[in-house]
Short mmCIF file of C-alpha atoms and ligand atoms in Angstrom, two decimals:
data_model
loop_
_atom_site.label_atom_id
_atom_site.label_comp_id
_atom_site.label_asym_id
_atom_site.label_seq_id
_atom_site.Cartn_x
_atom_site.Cartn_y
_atom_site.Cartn_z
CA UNK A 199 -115.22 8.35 69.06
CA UNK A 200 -115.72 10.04 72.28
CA UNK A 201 -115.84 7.57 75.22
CA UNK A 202 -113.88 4.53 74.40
CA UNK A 203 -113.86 1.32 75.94
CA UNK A 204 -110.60 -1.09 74.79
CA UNK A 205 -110.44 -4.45 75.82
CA UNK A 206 -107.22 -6.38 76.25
CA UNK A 207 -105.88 -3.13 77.53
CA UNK A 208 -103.20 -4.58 79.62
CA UNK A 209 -102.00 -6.40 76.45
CA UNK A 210 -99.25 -5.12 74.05
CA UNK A 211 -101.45 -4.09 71.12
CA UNK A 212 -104.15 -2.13 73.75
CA UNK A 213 -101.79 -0.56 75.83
CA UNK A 214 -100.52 1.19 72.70
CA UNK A 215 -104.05 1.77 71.51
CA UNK A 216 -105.13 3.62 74.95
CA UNK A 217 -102.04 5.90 74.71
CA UNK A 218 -102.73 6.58 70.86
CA UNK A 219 -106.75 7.24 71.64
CA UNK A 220 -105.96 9.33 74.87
CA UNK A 221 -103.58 11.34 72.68
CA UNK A 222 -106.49 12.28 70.34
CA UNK A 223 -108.95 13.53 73.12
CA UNK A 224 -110.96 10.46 73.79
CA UNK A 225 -111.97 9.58 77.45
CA UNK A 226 -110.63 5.74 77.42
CA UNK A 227 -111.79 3.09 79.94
CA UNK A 228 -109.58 -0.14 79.48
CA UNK A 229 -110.62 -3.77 80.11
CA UNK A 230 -108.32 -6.66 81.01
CA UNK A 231 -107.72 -9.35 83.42
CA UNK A 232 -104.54 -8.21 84.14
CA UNK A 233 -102.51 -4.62 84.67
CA UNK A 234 -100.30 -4.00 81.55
CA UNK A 235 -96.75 -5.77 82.68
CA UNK A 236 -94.56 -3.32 81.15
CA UNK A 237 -96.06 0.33 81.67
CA UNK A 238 -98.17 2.01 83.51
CA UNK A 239 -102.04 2.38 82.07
CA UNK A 240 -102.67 5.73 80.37
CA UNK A 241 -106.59 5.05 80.54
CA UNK A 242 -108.81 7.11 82.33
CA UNK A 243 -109.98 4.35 83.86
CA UNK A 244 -109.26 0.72 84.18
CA UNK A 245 -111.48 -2.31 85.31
CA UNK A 246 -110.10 -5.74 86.27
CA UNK A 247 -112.99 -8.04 84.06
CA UNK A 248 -113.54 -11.22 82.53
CA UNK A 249 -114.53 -10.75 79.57
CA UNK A 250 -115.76 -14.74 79.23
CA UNK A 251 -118.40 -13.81 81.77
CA UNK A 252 -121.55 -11.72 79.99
CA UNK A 253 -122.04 -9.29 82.96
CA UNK A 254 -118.52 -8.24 83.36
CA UNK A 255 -119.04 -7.56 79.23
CA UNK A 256 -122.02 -6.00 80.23
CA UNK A 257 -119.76 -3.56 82.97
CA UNK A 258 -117.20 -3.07 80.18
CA UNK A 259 -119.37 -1.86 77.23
CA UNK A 260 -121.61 0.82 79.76
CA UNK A 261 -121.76 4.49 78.75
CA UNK A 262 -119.43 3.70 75.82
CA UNK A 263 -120.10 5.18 72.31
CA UNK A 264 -117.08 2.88 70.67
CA UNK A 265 -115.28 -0.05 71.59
CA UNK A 266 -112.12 -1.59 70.31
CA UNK A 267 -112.62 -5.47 71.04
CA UNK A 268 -108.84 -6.98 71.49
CA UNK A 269 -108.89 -9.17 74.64
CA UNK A 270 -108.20 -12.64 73.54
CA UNK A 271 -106.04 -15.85 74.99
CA UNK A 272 -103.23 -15.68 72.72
CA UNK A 273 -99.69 -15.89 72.08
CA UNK A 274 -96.92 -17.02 69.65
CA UNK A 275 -96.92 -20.50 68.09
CA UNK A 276 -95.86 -22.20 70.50
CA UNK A 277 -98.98 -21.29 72.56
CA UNK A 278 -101.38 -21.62 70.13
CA UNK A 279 -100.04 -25.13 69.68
CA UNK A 280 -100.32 -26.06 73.44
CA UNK A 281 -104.15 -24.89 74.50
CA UNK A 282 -106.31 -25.14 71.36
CA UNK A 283 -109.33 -25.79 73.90
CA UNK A 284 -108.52 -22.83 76.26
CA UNK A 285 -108.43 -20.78 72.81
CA UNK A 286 -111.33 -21.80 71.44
CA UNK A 287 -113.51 -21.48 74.69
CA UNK A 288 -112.33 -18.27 76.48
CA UNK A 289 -111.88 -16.70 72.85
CA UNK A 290 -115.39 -17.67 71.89
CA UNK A 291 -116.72 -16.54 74.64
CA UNK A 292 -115.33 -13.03 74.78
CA UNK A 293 -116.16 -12.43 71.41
CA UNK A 294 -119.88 -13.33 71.88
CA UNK A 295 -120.24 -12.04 75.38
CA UNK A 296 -118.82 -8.59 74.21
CA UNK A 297 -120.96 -8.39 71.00
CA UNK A 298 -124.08 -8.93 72.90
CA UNK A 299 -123.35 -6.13 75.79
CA UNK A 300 -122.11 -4.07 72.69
CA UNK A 301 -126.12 -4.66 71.11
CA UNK A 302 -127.57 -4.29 74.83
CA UNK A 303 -125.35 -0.76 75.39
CA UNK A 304 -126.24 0.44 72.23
CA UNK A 305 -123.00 0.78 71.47
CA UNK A 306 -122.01 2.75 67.97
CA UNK A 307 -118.77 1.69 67.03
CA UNK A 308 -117.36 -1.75 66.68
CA UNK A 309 -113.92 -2.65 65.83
CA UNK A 310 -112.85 -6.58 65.64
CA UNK A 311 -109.08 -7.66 66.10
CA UNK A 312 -108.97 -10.52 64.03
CA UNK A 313 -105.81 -12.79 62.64
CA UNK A 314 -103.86 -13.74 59.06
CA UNK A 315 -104.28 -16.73 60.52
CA UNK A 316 -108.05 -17.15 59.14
CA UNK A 317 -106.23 -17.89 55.43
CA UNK A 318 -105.98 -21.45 54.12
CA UNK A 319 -103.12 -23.20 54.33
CA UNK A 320 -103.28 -24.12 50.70
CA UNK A 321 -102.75 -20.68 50.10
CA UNK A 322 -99.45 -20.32 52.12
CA UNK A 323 -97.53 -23.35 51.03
CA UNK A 324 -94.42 -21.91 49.91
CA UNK A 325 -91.97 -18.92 51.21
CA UNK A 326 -92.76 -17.19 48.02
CA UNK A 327 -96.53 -17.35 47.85
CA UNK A 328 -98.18 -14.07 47.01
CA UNK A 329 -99.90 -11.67 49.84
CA UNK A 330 -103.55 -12.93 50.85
CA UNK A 331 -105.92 -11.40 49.54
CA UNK A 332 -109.06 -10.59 51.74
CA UNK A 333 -111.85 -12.34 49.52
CA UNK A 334 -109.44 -15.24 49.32
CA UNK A 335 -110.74 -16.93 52.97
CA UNK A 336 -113.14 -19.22 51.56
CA UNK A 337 -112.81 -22.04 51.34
CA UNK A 338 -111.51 -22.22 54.69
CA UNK A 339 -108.46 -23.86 55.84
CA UNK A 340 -107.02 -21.75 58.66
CA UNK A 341 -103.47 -23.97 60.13
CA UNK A 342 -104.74 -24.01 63.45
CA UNK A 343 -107.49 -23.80 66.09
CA UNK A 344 -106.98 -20.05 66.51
CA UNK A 345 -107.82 -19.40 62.90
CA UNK A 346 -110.76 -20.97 63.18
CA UNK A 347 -111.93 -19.20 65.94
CA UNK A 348 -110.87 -15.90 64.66
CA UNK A 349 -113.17 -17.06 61.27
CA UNK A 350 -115.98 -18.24 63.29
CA UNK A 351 -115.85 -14.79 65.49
CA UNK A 352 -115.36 -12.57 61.96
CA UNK A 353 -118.80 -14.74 61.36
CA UNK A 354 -120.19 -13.79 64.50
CA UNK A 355 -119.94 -10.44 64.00
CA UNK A 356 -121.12 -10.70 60.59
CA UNK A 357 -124.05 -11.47 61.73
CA UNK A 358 -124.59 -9.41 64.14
CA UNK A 359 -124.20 -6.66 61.33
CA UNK A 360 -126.71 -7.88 59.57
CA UNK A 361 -128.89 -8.63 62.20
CA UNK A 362 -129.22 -5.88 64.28
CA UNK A 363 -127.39 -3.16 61.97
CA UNK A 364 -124.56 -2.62 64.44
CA UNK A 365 -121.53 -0.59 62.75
CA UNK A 366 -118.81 -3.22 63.40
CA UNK A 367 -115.42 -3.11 61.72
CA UNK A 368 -112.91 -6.03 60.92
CA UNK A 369 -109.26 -6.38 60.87
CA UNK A 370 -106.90 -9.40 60.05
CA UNK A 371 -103.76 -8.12 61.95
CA UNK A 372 -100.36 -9.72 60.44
CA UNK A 373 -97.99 -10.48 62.88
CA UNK A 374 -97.80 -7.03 65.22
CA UNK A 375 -94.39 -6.60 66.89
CA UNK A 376 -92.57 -3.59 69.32
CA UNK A 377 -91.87 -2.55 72.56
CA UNK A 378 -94.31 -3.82 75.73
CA UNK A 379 -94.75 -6.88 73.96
CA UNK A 380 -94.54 -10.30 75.58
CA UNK A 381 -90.75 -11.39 75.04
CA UNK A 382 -90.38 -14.43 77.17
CA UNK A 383 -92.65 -17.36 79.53
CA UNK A 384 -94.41 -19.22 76.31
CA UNK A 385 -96.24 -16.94 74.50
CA UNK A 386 -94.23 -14.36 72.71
CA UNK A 387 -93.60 -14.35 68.77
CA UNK A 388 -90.70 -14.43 66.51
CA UNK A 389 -89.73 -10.60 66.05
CA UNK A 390 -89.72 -10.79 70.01
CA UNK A 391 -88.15 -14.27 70.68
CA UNK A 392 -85.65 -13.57 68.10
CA UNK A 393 -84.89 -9.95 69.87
CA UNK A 394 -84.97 -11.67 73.41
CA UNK A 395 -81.94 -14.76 72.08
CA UNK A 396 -79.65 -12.07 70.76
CA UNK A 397 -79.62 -9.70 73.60
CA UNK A 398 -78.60 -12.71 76.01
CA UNK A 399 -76.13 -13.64 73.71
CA UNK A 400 -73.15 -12.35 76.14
CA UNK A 401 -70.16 -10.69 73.85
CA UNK A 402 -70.39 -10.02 70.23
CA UNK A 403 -70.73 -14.54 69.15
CA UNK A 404 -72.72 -16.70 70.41
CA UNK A 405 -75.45 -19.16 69.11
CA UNK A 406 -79.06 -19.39 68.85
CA UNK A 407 -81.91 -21.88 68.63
CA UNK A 408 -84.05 -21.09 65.74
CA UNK A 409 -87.81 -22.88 65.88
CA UNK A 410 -87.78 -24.71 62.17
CA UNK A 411 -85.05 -24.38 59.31
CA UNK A 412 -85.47 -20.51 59.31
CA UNK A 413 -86.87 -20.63 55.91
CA UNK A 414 -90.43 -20.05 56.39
CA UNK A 415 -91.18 -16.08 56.17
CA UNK A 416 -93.73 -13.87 57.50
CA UNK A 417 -94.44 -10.21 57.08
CA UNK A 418 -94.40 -7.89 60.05
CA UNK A 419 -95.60 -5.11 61.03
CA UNK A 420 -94.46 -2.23 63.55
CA UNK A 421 -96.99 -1.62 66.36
CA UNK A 422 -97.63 2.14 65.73
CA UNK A 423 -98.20 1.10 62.08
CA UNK A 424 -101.01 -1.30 63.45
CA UNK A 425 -102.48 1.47 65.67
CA UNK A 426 -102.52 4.34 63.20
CA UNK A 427 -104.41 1.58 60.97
CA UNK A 428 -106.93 0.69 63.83
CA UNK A 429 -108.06 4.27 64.12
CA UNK A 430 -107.94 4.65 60.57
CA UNK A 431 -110.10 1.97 59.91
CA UNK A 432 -112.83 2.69 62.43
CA UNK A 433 -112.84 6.11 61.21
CA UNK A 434 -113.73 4.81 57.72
CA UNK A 435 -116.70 2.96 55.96
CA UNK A 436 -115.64 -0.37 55.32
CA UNK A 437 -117.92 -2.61 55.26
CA UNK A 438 -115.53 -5.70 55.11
CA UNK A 439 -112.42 -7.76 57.15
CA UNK A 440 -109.33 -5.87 55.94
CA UNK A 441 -105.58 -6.68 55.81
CA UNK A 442 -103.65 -4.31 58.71
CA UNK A 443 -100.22 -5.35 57.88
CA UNK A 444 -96.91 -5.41 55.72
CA UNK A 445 -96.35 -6.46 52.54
CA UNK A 446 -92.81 -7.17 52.71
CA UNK A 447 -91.91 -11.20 53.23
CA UNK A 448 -88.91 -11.97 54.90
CA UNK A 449 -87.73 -15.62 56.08
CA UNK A 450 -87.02 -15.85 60.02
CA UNK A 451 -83.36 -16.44 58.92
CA UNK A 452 -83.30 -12.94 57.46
CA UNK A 453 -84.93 -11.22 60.36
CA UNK A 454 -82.47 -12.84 62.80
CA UNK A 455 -80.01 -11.31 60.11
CA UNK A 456 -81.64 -7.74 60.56
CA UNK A 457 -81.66 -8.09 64.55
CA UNK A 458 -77.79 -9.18 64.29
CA UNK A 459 -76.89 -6.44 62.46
CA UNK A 460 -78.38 -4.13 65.25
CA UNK A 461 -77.31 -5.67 68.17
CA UNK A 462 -74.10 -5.78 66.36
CA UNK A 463 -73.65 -9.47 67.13
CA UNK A 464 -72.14 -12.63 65.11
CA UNK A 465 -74.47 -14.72 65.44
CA UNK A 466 -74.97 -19.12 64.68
CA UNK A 467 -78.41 -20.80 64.15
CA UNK A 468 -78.81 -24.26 66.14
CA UNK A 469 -82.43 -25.77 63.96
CA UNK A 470 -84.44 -27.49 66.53
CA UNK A 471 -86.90 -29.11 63.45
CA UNK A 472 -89.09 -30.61 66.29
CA UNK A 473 -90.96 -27.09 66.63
CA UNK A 474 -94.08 -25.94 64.88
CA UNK A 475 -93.60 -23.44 62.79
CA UNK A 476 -96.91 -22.92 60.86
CA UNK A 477 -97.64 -22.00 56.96
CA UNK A 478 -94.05 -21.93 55.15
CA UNK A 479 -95.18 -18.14 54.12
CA UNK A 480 -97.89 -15.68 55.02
CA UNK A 481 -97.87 -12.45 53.62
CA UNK A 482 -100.37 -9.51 53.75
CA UNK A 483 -101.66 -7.98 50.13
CA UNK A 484 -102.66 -4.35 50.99
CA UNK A 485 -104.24 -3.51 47.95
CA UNK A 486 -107.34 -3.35 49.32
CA UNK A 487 -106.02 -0.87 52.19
CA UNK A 488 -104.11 1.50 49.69
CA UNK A 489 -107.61 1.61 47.48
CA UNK A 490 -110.36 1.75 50.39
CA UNK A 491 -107.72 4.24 53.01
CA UNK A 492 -105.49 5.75 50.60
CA UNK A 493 -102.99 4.21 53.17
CA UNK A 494 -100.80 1.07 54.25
CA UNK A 495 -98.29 0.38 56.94
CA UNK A 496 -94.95 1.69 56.13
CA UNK A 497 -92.50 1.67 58.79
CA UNK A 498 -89.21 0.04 58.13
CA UNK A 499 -89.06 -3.54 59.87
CA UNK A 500 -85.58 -2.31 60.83
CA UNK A 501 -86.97 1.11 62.09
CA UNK A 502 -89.13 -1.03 63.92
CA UNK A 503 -86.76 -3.76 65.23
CA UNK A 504 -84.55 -1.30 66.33
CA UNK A 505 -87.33 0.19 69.15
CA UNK A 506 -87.93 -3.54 69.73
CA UNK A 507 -84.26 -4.83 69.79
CA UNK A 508 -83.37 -1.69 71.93
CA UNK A 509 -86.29 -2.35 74.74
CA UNK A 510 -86.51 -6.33 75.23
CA UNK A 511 -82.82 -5.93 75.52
CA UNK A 512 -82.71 -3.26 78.19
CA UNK A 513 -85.82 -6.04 79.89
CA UNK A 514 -83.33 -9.13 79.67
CA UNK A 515 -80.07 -6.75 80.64
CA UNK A 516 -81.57 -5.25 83.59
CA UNK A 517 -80.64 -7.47 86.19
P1 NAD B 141 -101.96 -9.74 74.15
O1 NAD B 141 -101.99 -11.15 74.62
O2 NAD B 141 -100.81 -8.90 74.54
O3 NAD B 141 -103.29 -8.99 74.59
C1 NAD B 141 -104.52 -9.64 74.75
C2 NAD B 141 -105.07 -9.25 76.10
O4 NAD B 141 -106.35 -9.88 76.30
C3 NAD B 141 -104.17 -9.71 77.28
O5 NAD B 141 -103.75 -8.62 78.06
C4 NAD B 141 -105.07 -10.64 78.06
O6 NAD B 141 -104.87 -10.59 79.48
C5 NAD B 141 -106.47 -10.16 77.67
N1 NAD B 141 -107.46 -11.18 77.96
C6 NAD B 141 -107.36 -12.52 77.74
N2 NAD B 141 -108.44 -13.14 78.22
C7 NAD B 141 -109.24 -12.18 78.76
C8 NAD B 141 -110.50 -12.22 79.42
N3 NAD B 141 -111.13 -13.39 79.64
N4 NAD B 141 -111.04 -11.05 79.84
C9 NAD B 141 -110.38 -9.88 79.65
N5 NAD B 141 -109.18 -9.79 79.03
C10 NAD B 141 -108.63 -10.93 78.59
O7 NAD B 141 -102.14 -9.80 72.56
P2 NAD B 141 -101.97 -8.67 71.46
O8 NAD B 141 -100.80 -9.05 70.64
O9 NAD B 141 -102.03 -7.34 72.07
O10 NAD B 141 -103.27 -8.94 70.58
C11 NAD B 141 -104.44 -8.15 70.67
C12 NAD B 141 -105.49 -8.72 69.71
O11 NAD B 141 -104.98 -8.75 68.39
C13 NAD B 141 -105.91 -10.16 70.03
O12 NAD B 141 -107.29 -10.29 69.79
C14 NAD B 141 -105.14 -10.98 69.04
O13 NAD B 141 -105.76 -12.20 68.75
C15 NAD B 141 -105.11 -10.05 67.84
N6 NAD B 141 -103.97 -10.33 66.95
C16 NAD B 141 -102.71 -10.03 67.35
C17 NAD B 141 -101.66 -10.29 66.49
C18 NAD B 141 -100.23 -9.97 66.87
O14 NAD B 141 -99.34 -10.20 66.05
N7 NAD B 141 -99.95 -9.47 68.05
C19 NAD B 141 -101.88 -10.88 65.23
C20 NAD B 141 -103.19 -11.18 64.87
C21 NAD B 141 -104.23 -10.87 65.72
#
């Protein structure tokens, strides 16, 4: 990894990705259609493209000996709910348009951001069920149109290994959170959304609205966590989708728990049950990781909530 180009580079994942990869000597050129909201760009070099179009792919992947492909429409559950169409299109799009520039560029290294969300549903039916294993896809039953897309592009690039020999690597992120990540508009996630409530609540009580009865659970994981395994991954020679994730399940009614406890705030649940709120429990298995890496994400999630709690509330308290 020498010249690197990331895509979605002006999202939270990338723009914590660029930093990481500039810190370890590469020469980084991002990709996005938008400027990173939250900080400024530590690329060497950033390009405005549209990554649904094949020669603005074609721009992104030039003189590049690795790229990290991240760019995708996406959000929280309540956007992946609202535009299943503008997910599946633009999504499909980028994923084939920057494969193909990746084969025409010759480009050596390949690494996929796919989703937990490609597991069935049948797998995730109660807030105990064990972590998903990675073999454990098929038959397919992903909860929404973003799962299936995520599948469908893990296919795509399947076969574009086996194809054309490209070096591509795969991994099924489970639910990323920290700093620079979307809190607010639509299309933020629970750790964030959760983070965002409390800090508004004004005083030390207040009340929140909680999407669901707060019993469905998730595991999280701390952005650097996610990074380190990104570079860790490509670095390797997998040959498979892995798990990048924690193994540790907690119900959004404990999380809101940890995030009180930070912010130091007593704080009610108001249950809107109207709200999707997805598989009743998702959970990563990393056994896989810990045999293939010798290595799994381990930061705290209240390490981590604390560098989340402590920056969406300095965003919402600004003003
Ligand atoms: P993000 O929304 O912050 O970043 C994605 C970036 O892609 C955005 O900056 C967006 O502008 C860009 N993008 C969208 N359409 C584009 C286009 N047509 N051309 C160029 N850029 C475009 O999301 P993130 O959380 O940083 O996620 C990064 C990747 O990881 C995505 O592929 C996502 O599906 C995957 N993922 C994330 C999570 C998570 O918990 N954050 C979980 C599973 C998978």
């Amino acid at each position: 990894m020498k010249r690197v180009t990331v895509t979605g580079a002006g999202g939270f994942i990338g723009s914590h990705l660029v930093s990481r990869l500039k810190q370890e000597g590469c020469w980084v050129r991002g990709v996005d259609i938008k400027y990173p909201e939250f900080s400024k760009t530590d690329a060497d070099e950033f390009e405005i493209l549209d990554l649904r179009k094949r020669d603005d792919c074609l721009q992104a992947m030039r003189n590049v000996d690795t790229v990290f492909s991240l760019a995708a429409n996406m959000g929280g559950i309540g956007w992946t709910h609202t535009a299943p169409a503008a997910i599946m299109h633009d999504n499909l799009l980028i994923s084939t348009n920057t494969l193909e520039a990746c084969r025409i560029n010759e480009v050596e290294n390949i690494f996929y951001a796919s989703s937990a969300c490609v597991y069935p549903n049948y797998l995730q039916e109660t807030n105990d069920s064990p972590g998903l294993k990675e073999d454990k896809v098929f038959p397919a039953d992903p909860d929404m149109e973003y799962g299936w897309e995520k599948l469908t592009s893990e296919i795509l690039h399947g076969t574009y290994k086996k194809s054309y020999g490209l070096n591509i690597k795969i991994a099924r992120f489970h639910n990323i959170y920290g700093p620079l990540g979307t809190y607010d508009g639509g299309r933020e996630k629970s750790p964030a959304a959760i983070c965002r409530k409390i800090a508004k609540i004004q005083g030390v009580e207040g009340i929140i609205d909680v999407w669901g009865d707060g019993t469905q659970a998730r595991s999280y994981c701390y952005v650097d966590d996610c990074v380190e395994g990104c570079l860790r991954i490509m670095r390797s020679n997998l040959d498979r989708p892995i798990n990048l994730g924690s193994d540790r399940m907690v119900t959004i009614n404990e999380l809101i728990d940890i995030v009180s406890e930070i912010a130091g705030k007593r704080v009610h649940r108001k249950y809107d049950l109207s709200k999707p709120v997805g598989p009743k429990g998702r959970n990563s298995d990393n056994t896989l990781i810990q045999e293939l890496l010798g290595w799994a994400p381990s930061i705290s999630l209240e390490a981590g909530l604390l560098e989340t709690y402590k920056w969406i509330s300095a965003q919402v308290n600004q003003f």
